[in-house]
Structures are given as structure tokens and as C-alpha cells.
PDB file of C-alpha atoms in Angstrom:
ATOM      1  CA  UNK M 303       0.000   0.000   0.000  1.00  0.00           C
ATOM      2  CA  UNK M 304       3.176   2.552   0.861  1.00  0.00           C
ATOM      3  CA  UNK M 305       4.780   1.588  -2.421  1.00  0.00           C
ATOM      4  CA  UNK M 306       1.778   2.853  -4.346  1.00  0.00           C
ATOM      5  CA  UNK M 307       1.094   6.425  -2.832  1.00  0.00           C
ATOM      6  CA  UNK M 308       3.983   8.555  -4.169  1.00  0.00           C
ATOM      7  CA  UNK M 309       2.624   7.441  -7.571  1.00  0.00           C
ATOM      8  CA  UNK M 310      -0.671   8.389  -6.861  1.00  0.00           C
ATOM      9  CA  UNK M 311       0.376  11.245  -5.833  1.00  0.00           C
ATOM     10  CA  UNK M 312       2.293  11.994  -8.364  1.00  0.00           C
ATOM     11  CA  UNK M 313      -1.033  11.321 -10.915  1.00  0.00           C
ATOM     12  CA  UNK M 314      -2.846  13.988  -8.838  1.00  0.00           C
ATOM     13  CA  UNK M 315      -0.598  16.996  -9.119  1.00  0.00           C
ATOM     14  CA  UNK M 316      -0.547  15.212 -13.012  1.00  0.00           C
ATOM     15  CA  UNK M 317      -4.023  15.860 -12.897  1.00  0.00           C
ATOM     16  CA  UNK M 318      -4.206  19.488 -11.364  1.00  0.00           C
ATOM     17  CA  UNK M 319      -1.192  20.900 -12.592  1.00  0.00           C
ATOM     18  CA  UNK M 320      -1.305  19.261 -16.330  1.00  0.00           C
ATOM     19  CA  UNK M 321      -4.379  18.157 -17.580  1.00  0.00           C
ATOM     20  CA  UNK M 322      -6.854  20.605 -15.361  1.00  0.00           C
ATOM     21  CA  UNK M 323      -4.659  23.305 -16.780  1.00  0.00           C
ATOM     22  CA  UNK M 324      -4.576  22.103 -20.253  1.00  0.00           C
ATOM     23  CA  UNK M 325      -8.257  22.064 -20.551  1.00  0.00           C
ATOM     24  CA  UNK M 326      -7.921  25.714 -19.384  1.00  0.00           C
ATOM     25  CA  UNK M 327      -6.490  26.771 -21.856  1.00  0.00           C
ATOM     26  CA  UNK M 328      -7.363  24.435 -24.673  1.00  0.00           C
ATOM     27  CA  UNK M 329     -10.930  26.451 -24.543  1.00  0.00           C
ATOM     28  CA  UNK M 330      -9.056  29.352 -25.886  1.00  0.00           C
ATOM     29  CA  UNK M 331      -8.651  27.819 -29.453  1.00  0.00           C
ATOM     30  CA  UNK M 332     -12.258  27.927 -29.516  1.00  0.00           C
ATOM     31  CA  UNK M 333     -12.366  31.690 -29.088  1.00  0.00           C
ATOM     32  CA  UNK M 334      -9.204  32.284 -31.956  1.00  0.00           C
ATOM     33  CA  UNK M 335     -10.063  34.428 -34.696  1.00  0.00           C
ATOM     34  CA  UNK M 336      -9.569  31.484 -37.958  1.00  0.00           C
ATOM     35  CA  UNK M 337     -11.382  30.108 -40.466  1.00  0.00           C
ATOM     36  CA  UNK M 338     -14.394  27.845 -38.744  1.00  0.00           C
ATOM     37  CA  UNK M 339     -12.121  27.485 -35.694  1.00  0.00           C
ATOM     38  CA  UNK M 340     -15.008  26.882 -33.604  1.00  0.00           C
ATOM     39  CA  UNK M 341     -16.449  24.318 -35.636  1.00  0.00           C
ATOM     40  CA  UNK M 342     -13.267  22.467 -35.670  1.00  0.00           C
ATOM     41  CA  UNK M 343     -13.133  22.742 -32.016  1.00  0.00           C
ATOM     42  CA  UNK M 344     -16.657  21.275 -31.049  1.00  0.00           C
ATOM     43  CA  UNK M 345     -16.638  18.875 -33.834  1.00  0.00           C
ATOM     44  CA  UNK M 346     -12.953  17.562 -32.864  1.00  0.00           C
ATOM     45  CA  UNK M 347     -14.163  15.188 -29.519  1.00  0.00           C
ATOM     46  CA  UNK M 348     -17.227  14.403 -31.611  1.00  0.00           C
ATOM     47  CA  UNK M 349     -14.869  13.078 -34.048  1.00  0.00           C
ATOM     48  CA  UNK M 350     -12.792  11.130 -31.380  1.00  0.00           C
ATOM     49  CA  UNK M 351     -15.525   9.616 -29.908  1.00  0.00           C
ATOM     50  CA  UNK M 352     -16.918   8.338 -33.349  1.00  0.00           C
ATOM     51  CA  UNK M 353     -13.441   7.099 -34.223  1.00  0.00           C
ATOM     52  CA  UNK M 354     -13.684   4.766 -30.773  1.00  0.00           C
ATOM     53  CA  UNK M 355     -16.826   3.503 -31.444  1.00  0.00           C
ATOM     54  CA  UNK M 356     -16.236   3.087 -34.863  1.00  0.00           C
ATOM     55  CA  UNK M 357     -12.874   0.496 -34.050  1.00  0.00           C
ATOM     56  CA  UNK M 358     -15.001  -1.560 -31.488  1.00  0.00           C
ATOM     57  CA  UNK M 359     -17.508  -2.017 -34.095  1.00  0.00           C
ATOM     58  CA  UNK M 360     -14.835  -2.745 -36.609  1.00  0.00           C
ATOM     59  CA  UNK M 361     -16.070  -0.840 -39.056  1.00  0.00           C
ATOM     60  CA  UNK M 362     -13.602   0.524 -41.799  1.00  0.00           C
ATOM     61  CA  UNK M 363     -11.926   4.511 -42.033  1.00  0.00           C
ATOM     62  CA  UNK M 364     -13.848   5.060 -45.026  1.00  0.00           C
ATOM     63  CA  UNK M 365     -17.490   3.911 -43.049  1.00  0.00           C
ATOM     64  CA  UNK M 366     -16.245   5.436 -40.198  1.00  0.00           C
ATOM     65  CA  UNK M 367     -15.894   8.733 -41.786  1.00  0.00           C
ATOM     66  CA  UNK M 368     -18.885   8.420 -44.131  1.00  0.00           C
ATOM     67  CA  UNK M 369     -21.338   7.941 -40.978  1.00  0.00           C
ATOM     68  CA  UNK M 370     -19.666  10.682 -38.606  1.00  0.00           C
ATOM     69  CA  UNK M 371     -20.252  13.698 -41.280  1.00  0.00           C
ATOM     70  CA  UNK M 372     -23.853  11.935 -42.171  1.00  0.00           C
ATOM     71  CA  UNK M 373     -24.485  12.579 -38.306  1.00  0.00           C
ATOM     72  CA  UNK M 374     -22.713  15.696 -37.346  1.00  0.00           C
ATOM     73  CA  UNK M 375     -22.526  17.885 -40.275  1.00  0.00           C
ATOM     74  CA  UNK M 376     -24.219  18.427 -44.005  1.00  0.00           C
ATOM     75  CA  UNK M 377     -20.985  18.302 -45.738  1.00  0.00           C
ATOM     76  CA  UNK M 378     -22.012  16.002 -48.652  1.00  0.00           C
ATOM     77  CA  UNK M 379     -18.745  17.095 -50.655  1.00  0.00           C
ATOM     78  CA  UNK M 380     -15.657  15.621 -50.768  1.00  0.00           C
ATOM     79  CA  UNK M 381     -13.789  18.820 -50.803  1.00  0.00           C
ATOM     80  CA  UNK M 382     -15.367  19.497 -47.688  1.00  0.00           C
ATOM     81  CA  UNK M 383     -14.902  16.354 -46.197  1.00  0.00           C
ATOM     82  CA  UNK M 384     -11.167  16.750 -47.034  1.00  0.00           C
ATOM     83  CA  UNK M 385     -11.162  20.777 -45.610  1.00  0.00           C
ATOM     84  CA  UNK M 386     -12.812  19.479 -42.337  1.00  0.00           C
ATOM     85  CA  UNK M 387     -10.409  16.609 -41.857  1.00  0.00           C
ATOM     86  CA  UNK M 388      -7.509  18.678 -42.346  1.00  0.00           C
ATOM     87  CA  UNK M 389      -8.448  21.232 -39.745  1.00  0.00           C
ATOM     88  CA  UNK M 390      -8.582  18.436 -37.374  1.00  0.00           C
ATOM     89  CA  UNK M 391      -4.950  17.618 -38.169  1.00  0.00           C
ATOM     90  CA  UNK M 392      -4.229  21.080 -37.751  1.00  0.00           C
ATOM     91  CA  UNK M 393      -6.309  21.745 -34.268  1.00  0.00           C
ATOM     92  CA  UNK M 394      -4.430  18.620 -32.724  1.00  0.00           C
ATOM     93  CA  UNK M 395      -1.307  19.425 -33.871  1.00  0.00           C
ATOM     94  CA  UNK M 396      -1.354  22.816 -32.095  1.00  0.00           C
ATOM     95  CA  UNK M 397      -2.776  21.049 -29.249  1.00  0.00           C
ATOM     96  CA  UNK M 398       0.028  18.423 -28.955  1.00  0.00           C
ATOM     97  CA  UNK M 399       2.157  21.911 -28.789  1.00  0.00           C
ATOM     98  CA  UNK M 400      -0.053  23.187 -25.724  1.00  0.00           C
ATOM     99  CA  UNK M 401       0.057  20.325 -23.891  1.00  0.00           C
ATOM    100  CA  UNK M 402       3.890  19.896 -23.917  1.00  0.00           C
ATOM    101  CA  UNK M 403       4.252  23.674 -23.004  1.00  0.00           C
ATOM    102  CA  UNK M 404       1.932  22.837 -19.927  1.00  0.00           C
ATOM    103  CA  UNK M 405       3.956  19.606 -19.010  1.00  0.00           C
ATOM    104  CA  UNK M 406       6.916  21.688 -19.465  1.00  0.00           C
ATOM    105  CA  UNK M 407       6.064  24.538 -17.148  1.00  0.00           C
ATOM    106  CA  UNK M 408       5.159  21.858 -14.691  1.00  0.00           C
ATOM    107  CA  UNK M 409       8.298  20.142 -14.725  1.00  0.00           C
ATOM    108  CA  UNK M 410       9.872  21.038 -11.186  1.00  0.00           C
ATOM    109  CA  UNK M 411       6.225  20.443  -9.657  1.00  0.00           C
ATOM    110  CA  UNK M 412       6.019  16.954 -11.144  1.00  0.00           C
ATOM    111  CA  UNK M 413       9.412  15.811 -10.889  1.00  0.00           C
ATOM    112  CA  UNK M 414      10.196  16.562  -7.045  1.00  0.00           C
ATOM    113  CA  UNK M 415      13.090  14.473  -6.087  1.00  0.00           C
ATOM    114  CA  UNK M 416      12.894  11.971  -3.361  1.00  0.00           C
ATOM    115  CA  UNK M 417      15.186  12.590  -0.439  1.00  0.00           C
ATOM    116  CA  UNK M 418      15.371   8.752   0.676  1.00  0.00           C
ATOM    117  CA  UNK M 419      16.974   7.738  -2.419  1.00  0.00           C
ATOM    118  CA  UNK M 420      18.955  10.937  -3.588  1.00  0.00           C
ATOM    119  CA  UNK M 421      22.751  10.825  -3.631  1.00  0.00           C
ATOM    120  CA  UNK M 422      22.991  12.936  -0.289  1.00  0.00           C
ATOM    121  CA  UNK M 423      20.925  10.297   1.210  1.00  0.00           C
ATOM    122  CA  UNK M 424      23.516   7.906   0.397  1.00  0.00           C
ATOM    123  CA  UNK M 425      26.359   9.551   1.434  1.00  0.00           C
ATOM    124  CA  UNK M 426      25.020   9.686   4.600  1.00  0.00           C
ATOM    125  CA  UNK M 427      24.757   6.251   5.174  1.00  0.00           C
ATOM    126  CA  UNK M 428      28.191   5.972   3.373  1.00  0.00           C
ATOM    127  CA  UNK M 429      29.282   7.515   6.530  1.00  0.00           C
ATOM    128  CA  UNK M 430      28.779   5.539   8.979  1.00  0.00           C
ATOM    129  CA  UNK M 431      29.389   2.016   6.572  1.00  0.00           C
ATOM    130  CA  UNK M 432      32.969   1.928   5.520  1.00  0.00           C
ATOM    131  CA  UNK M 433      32.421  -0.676   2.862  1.00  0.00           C
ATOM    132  CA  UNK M 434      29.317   1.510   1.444  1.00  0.00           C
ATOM    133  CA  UNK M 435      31.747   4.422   1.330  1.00  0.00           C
ATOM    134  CA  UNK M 436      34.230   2.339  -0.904  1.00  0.00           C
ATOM    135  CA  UNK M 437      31.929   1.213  -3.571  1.00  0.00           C
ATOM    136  CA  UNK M 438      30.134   4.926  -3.074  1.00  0.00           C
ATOM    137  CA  UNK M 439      33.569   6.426  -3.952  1.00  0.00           C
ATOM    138  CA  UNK M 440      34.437   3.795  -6.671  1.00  0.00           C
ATOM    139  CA  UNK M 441      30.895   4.292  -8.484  1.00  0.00           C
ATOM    140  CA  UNK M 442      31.595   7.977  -8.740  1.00  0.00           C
ATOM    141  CA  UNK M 443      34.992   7.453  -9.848  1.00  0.00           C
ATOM    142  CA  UNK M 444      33.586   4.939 -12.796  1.00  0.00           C
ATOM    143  CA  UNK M 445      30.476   6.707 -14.015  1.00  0.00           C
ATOM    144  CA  UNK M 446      29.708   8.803 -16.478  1.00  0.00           C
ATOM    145  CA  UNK M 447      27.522   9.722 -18.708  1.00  0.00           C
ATOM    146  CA  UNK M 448      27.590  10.757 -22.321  1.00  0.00           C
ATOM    147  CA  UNK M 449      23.798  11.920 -24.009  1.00  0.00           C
ATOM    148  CA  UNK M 450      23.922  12.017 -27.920  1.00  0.00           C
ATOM    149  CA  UNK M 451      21.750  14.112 -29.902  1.00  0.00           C
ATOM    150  CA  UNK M 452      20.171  13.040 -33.244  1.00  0.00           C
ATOM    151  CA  UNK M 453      17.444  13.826 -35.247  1.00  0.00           C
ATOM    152  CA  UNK M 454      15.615  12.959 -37.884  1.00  0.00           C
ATOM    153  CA  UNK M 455      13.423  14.759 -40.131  1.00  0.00           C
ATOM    154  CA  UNK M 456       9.990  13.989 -39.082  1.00  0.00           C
ATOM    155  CA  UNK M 457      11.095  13.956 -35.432  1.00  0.00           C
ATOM    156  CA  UNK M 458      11.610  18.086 -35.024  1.00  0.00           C
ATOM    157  CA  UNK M 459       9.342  21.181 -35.010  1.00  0.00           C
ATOM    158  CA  UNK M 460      10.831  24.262 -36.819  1.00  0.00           C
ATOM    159  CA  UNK M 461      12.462  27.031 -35.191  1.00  0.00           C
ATOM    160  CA  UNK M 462       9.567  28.819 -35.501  1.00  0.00           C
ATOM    161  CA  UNK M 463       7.310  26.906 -33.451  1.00  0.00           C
ATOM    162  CA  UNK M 464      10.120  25.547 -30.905  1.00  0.00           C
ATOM    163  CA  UNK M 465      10.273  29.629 -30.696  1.00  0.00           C
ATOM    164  CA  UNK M 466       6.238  30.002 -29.707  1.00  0.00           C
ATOM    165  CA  UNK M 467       6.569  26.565 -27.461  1.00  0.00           C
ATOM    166  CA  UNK M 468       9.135  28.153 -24.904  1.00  0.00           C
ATOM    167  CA  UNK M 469       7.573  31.668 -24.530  1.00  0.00           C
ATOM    168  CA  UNK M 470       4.012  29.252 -24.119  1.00  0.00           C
ATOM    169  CA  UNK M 471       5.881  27.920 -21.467  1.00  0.00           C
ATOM    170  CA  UNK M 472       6.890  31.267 -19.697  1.00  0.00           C
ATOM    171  CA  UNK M 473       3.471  32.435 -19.545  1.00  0.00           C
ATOM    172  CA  UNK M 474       1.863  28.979 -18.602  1.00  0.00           C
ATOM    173  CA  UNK M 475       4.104  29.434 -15.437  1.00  0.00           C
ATOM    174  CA  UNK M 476       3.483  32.876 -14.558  1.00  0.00           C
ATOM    175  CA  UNK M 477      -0.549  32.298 -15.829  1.00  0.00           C
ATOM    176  CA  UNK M 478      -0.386  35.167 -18.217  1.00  0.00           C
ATOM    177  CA  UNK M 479      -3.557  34.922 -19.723  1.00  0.00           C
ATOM    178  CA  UNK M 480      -3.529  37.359 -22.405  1.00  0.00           C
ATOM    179  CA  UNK M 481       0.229  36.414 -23.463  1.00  0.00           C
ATOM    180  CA  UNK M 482      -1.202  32.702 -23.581  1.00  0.00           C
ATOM    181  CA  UNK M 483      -3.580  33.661 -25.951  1.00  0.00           C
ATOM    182  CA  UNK M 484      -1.668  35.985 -28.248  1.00  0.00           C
ATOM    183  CA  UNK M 485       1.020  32.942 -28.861  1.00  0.00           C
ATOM    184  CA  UNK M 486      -1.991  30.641 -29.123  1.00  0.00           C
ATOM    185  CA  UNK M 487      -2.870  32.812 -32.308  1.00  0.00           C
ATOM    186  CA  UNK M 488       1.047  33.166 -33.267  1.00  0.00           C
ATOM    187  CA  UNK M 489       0.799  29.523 -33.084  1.00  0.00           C
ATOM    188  CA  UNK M 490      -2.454  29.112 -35.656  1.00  0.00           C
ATOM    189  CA  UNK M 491      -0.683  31.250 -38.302  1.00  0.00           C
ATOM    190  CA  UNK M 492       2.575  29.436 -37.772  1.00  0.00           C
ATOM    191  CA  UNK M 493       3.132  26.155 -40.180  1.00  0.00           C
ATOM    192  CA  UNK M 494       4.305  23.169 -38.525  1.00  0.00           C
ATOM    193  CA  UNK M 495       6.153  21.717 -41.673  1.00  0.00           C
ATOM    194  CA  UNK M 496       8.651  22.729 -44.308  1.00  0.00           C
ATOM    195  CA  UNK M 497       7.506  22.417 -47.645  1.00  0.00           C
ATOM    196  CA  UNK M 498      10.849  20.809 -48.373  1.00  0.00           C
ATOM    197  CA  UNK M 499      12.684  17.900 -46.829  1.00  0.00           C
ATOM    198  CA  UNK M 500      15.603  19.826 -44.718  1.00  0.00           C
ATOM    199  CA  UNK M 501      19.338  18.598 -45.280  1.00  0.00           C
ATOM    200  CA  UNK M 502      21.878  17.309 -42.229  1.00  0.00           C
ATOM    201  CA  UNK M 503      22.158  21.070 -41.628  1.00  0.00           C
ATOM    202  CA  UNK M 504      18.876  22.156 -41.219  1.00  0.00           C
ATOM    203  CA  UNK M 505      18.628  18.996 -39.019  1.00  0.00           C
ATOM    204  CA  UNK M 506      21.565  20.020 -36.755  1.00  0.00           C
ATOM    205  CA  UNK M 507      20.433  23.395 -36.227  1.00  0.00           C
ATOM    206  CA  UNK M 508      16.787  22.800 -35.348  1.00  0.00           C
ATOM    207  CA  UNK M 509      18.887  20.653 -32.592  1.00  0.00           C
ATOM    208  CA  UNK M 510      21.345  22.767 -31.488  1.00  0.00           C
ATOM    209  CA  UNK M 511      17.519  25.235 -30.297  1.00  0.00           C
ATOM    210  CA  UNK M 512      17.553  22.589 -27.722  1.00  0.00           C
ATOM    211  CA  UNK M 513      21.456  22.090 -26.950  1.00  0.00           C
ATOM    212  CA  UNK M 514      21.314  25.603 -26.342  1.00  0.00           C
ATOM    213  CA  UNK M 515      17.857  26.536 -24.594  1.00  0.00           C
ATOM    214  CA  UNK M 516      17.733  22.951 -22.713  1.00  0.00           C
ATOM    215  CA  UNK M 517      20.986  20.860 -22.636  1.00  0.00           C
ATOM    216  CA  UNK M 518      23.409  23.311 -21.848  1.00  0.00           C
ATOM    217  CA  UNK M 519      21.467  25.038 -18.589  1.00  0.00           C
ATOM    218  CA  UNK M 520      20.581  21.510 -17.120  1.00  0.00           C
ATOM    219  CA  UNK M 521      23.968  19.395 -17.836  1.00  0.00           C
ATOM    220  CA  UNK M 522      25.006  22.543 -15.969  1.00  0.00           C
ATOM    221  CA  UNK M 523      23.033  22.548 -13.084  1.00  0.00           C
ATOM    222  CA  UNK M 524      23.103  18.743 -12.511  1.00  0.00           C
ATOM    223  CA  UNK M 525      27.337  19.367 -12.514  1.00  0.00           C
ATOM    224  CA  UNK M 526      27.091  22.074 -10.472  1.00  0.00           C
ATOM    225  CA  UNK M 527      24.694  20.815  -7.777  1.00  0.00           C
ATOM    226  CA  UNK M 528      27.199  17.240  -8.127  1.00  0.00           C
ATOM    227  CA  UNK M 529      30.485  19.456  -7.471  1.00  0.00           C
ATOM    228  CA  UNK M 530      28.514  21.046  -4.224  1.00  0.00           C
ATOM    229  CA  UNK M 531      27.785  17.969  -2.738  1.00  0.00           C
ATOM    230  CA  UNK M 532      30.936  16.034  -3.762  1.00  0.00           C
ATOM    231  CA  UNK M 533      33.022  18.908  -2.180  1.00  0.00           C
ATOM    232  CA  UNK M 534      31.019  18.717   1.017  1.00  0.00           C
ATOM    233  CA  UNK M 535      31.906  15.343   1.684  1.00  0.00           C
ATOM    234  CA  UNK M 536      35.269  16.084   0.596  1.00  0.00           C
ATOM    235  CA  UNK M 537      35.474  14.495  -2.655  1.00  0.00           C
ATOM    236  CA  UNK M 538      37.324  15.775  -5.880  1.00  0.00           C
ATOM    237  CA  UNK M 539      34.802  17.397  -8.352  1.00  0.00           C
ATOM    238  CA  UNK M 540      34.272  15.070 -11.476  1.00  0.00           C
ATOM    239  CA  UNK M 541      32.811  15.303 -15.259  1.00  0.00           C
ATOM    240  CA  UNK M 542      29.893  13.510 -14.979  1.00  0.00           C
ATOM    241  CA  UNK M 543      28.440  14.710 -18.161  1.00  0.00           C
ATOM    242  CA  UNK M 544      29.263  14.827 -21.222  1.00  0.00           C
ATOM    243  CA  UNK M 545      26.827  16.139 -24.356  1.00  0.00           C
ATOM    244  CA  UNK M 546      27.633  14.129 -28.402  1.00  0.00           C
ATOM    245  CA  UNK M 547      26.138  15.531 -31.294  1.00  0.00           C
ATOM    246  CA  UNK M 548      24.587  12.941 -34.105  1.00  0.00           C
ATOM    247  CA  UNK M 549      23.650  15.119 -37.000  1.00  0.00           C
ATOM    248  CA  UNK M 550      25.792  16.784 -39.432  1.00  0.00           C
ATOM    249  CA  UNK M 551      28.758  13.690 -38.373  1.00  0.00           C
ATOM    250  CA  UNK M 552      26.414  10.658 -39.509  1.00  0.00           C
ATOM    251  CA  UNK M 553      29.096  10.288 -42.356  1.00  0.00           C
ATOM    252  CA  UNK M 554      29.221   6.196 -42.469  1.00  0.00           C
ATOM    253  CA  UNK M 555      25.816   5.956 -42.750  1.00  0.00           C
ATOM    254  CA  UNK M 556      23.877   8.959 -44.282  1.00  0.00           C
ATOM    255  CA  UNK M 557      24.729   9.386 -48.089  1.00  0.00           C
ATOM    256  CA  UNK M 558      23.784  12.923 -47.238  1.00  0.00           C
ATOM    257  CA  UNK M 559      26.538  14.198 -44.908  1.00  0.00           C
ATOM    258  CA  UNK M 560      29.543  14.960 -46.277  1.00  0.00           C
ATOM    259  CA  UNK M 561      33.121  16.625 -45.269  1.00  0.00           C
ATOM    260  CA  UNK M 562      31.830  20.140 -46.004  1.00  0.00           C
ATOM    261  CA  UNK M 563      28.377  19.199 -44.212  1.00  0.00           C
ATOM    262  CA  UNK M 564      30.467  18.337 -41.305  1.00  0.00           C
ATOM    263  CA  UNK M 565      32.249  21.295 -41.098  1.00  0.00           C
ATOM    264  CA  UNK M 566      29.261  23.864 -41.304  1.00  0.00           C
ATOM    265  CA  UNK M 567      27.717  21.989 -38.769  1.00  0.00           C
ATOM    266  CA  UNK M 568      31.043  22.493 -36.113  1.00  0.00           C
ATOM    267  CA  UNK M 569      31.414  25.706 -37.021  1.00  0.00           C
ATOM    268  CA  UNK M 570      27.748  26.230 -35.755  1.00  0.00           C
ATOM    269  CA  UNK M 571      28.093  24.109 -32.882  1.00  0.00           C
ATOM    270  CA  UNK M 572      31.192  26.509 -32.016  1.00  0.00           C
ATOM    271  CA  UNK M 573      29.540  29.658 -32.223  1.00  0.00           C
ATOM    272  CA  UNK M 574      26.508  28.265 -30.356  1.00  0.00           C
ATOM    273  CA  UNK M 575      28.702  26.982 -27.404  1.00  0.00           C
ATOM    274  CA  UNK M 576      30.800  30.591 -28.002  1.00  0.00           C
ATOM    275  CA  UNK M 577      27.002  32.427 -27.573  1.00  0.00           C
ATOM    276  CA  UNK M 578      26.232  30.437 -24.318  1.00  0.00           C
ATOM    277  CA  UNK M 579      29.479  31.227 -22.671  1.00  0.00           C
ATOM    278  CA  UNK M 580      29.030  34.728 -23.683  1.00  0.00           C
ATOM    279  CA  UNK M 581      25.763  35.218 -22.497  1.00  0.00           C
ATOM    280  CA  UNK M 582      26.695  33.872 -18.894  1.00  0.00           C
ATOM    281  CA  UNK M 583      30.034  36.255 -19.071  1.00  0.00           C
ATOM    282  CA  UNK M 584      27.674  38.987 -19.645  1.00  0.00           C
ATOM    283  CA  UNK M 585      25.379  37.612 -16.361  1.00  0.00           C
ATOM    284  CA  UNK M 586      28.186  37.454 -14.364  1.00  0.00           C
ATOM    285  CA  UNK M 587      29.278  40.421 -15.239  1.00  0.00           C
ATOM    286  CA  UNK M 588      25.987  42.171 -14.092  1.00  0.00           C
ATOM    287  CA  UNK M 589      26.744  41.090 -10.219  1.00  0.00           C
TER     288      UNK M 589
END
């Protein structure tokens, strides 16, 4: 019975910090200034809901379709049947984008460490355990961990909306209302794909948004907050992590990438890294 309460728990602040707030805000779409918006919007769970009962009664797409606009629309034509269908696409992509934002701005709230099994918690039974304190000492001598980035095309959002996703996520935490709703309409008027397939490079830098807005500030912290507590326990500092970058060096096995591909994407990946460190010379420099 113990074992099962931090997870449910952890579903209700899911519930009232994620999904109670996504519904929130979802309601807005319905109130956006676009074509039939608000018909998309009431029609979409209609949709759903057909689309359920439609698989348990195995009946096929094109049936399933057929008897959902016979029942919840006069759209006879296939154009419109087409139009209506495509806004759907459109409405859920936008509120796949919403949701993360929420999840995101939720993060700390949802992801509050446990005490019992943090590493302070076993350094302090390390203490008083002189075998625990070898093998404590020898796993942080051993470990480490390197993350590598990849991509692949249908896997990334353009800079664009990346853009729209973290100022969503600003205002979700500070519940900015009206800031909410003027990205939610940035976000409508903002296309989701290229109209082209993108090369290694455009591949790498829609990656590097999140090496530099994501990555870089938490492999920081968690090194930082590491050094603090191996120093208090009187323990040399260690590289823990270390960040590898797929795209753009993928030259065994993408015909795509070659020597000149791999050089425009270091160069970026040094001017990014060059941008970072400036931007926290210029905070420090502020105190």
C-alpha cells in the first residue's frame, strides 16, 4: 500500500497541474479568430468519440468517416470532407504543442526528487558504513555519462514553433492569460512543416535550439549541484556529463553528410557553445 502512494500522488498533481490546466487553456482555441475554428473545435471530440466507437464495431476509415459527417454535419462534398479533416490535423497538432508547453512549465512540480533515495541520502549512510563508502567512492569514480543528440526529419518542429513553445511555457508558469492567448494565435498562423525535406544542416540546427535553450542550462546545473555535494563530503569534483552531437557527423551511414556538411555543422556548434558562454560572461558580469 506505501509503495503505491507517491505514484498516486504523483497522478494527482498530473491531474491538477497538467491536464486541469490544459483544458484551461485548450478552450481558448475555440475563441481564436480562424477560419471555422469553432467548428473544428466542437466537432474535434465528436470526431474522437466516433473514431472509438467506430474500431469496437470494426467498421472501416472510409465507413467510419462516411457515418460521422452523415451525423454531425451536411458536408455532402468531398472537398469538404477533405477541408474538415484537415483542420482536425491542424487543431491537434497545435494542441500536442499546448500540452507539452503545460507539461513543461510543470516540470519542477512533477518531478520533485525523493530525499530517501537521492545521492545525499547515500552519502550519509556511506558515513557511517565503511564498505558503502568504498563502492560509493568507486561508483563515482567509474560513471559517467555521455547523451547524444540526433534527429531525424519527421522527429523536429521548426524554429519557428520551438520559438512560440518556450515563450508558451513562460506564460503557462506565470498564468499570463492574455500572453497565452496571443502565442496561441502566433501559433495558428505558424506552419508546422517545411515544404521541403531539410538537409543534415537544417537537421543540426533545429537541434542545437535545444542544446542551447535545454541541454546546456541543465547538464550545468546537474554538474554544479554534483560538485557542491561532492566537495562537502570532501570528494574531488568530477565530469559527470558529457553532451555528443549525431547530426551533421552521420558520415558512415547517411549518403547525405559529407566533409563540407560536417564542417558547417562544427562551425555552428562553435559559435553556439561561443554564444552560451558569452551570455553567462555577460550575467556574471551584471553582479
Amino acid at each position: 500500500m506505501q509503495s503505491n502512494q507517491p505514484t498516486s500522488q504523483r497522478e494527482s498533481i498530473f491531474n491538477n497541474e497538467v491536464i486541469s490546466r490544459f483544458e484551461l487553456y485548450n478552450s481558448l482555441f475555440l475563441t481564436l479568430p480562424f477560419y471555422k475554428v469553432k467548428d473544428t473545435g466542437t466537432l474535434l471530440p465528436l470526431f474522437i468519440k466516433s473514431c472509438e466507437d467506430g474500431v469496437k464495431n470494426h467498421q472501416t476509415p472510409a465507413r467510419l468517416i462516411e457515418d460521422f459527417f452523415k451525423k454531425y454535419t451536411t458536408n455532402t462534398d468531398s472537398k469538404d470532407v477533405v477541408d474538415l479533416l484537415f483542420r482536425f490535423i491542424q487543431y491537434i497538432e497545435r494542441q500536442v504543442v499546448l500540452f507539452d508547453a503545460v507539461e513543461d512549465a510543470s516540470f519542477n512540480k512533477l518531478n520533485v526528487s525523493d530525499e530517501q533515495s537521492s545521492l545525499r541520502a547515500l552519502f550519509l549512510k556511506a558515513n557511517d558504513d565503511k564498505t558503502l563508502h568504498e563502492k560509493v567512492d568507486q561508483l563515482i569514480e567509474d560513471f559517467s555519462l555521455r547523451l547524444v543528440l540526433t534527429a531525424h526529419p519527421t522527429q523536429f518542429y521548426p524554429g519557428s514553433v520551438l520559438a512560440i513553445i518556450n515563450d508558451l511555457t513562460i506564460a503557462i508558469k506565470g498564468n499570463d492569460i492574455t500572453t497565452i492567448n496571443q502565442l496561441l494565435q502566433q501559433l495558428g498562423k505558424t506552419p508546422f512543416f517545411n515544404k521541403k525535406a531539410p538537409t543534415p544542416v537544417d537537421e543540426a540546427l533545429s537541434l542545437t535550439w535545444y542544446l542551447e535553450n535545454v541541454f546546456y542550462f541543465a547538464a550545468a546545473n546537474i554538474q554544479s549541484n554534483l560538485n557542491s555535494l561532492l566537495s562537502e563530503y570532501h570528494i574531488d569534483p568530477k565530469k559527470i556529463i558529457e553532451l555528443g552531437f549525431w547530426p551533421g557527423g552521420d558520415r558512415d551511414g547517411n549518403p547525405n553528410v559529407h566533409a563540407e556538411t560536417t564542417l558547417q555543422v562544427s562551425k555552428m556548434l562553435r559559435q553556439i557553445l561561443f554564444r552560451c558562454y558569452y551570455r553567462d560572461f555577460r550575467n556574471l558580469k551584471r553582479r
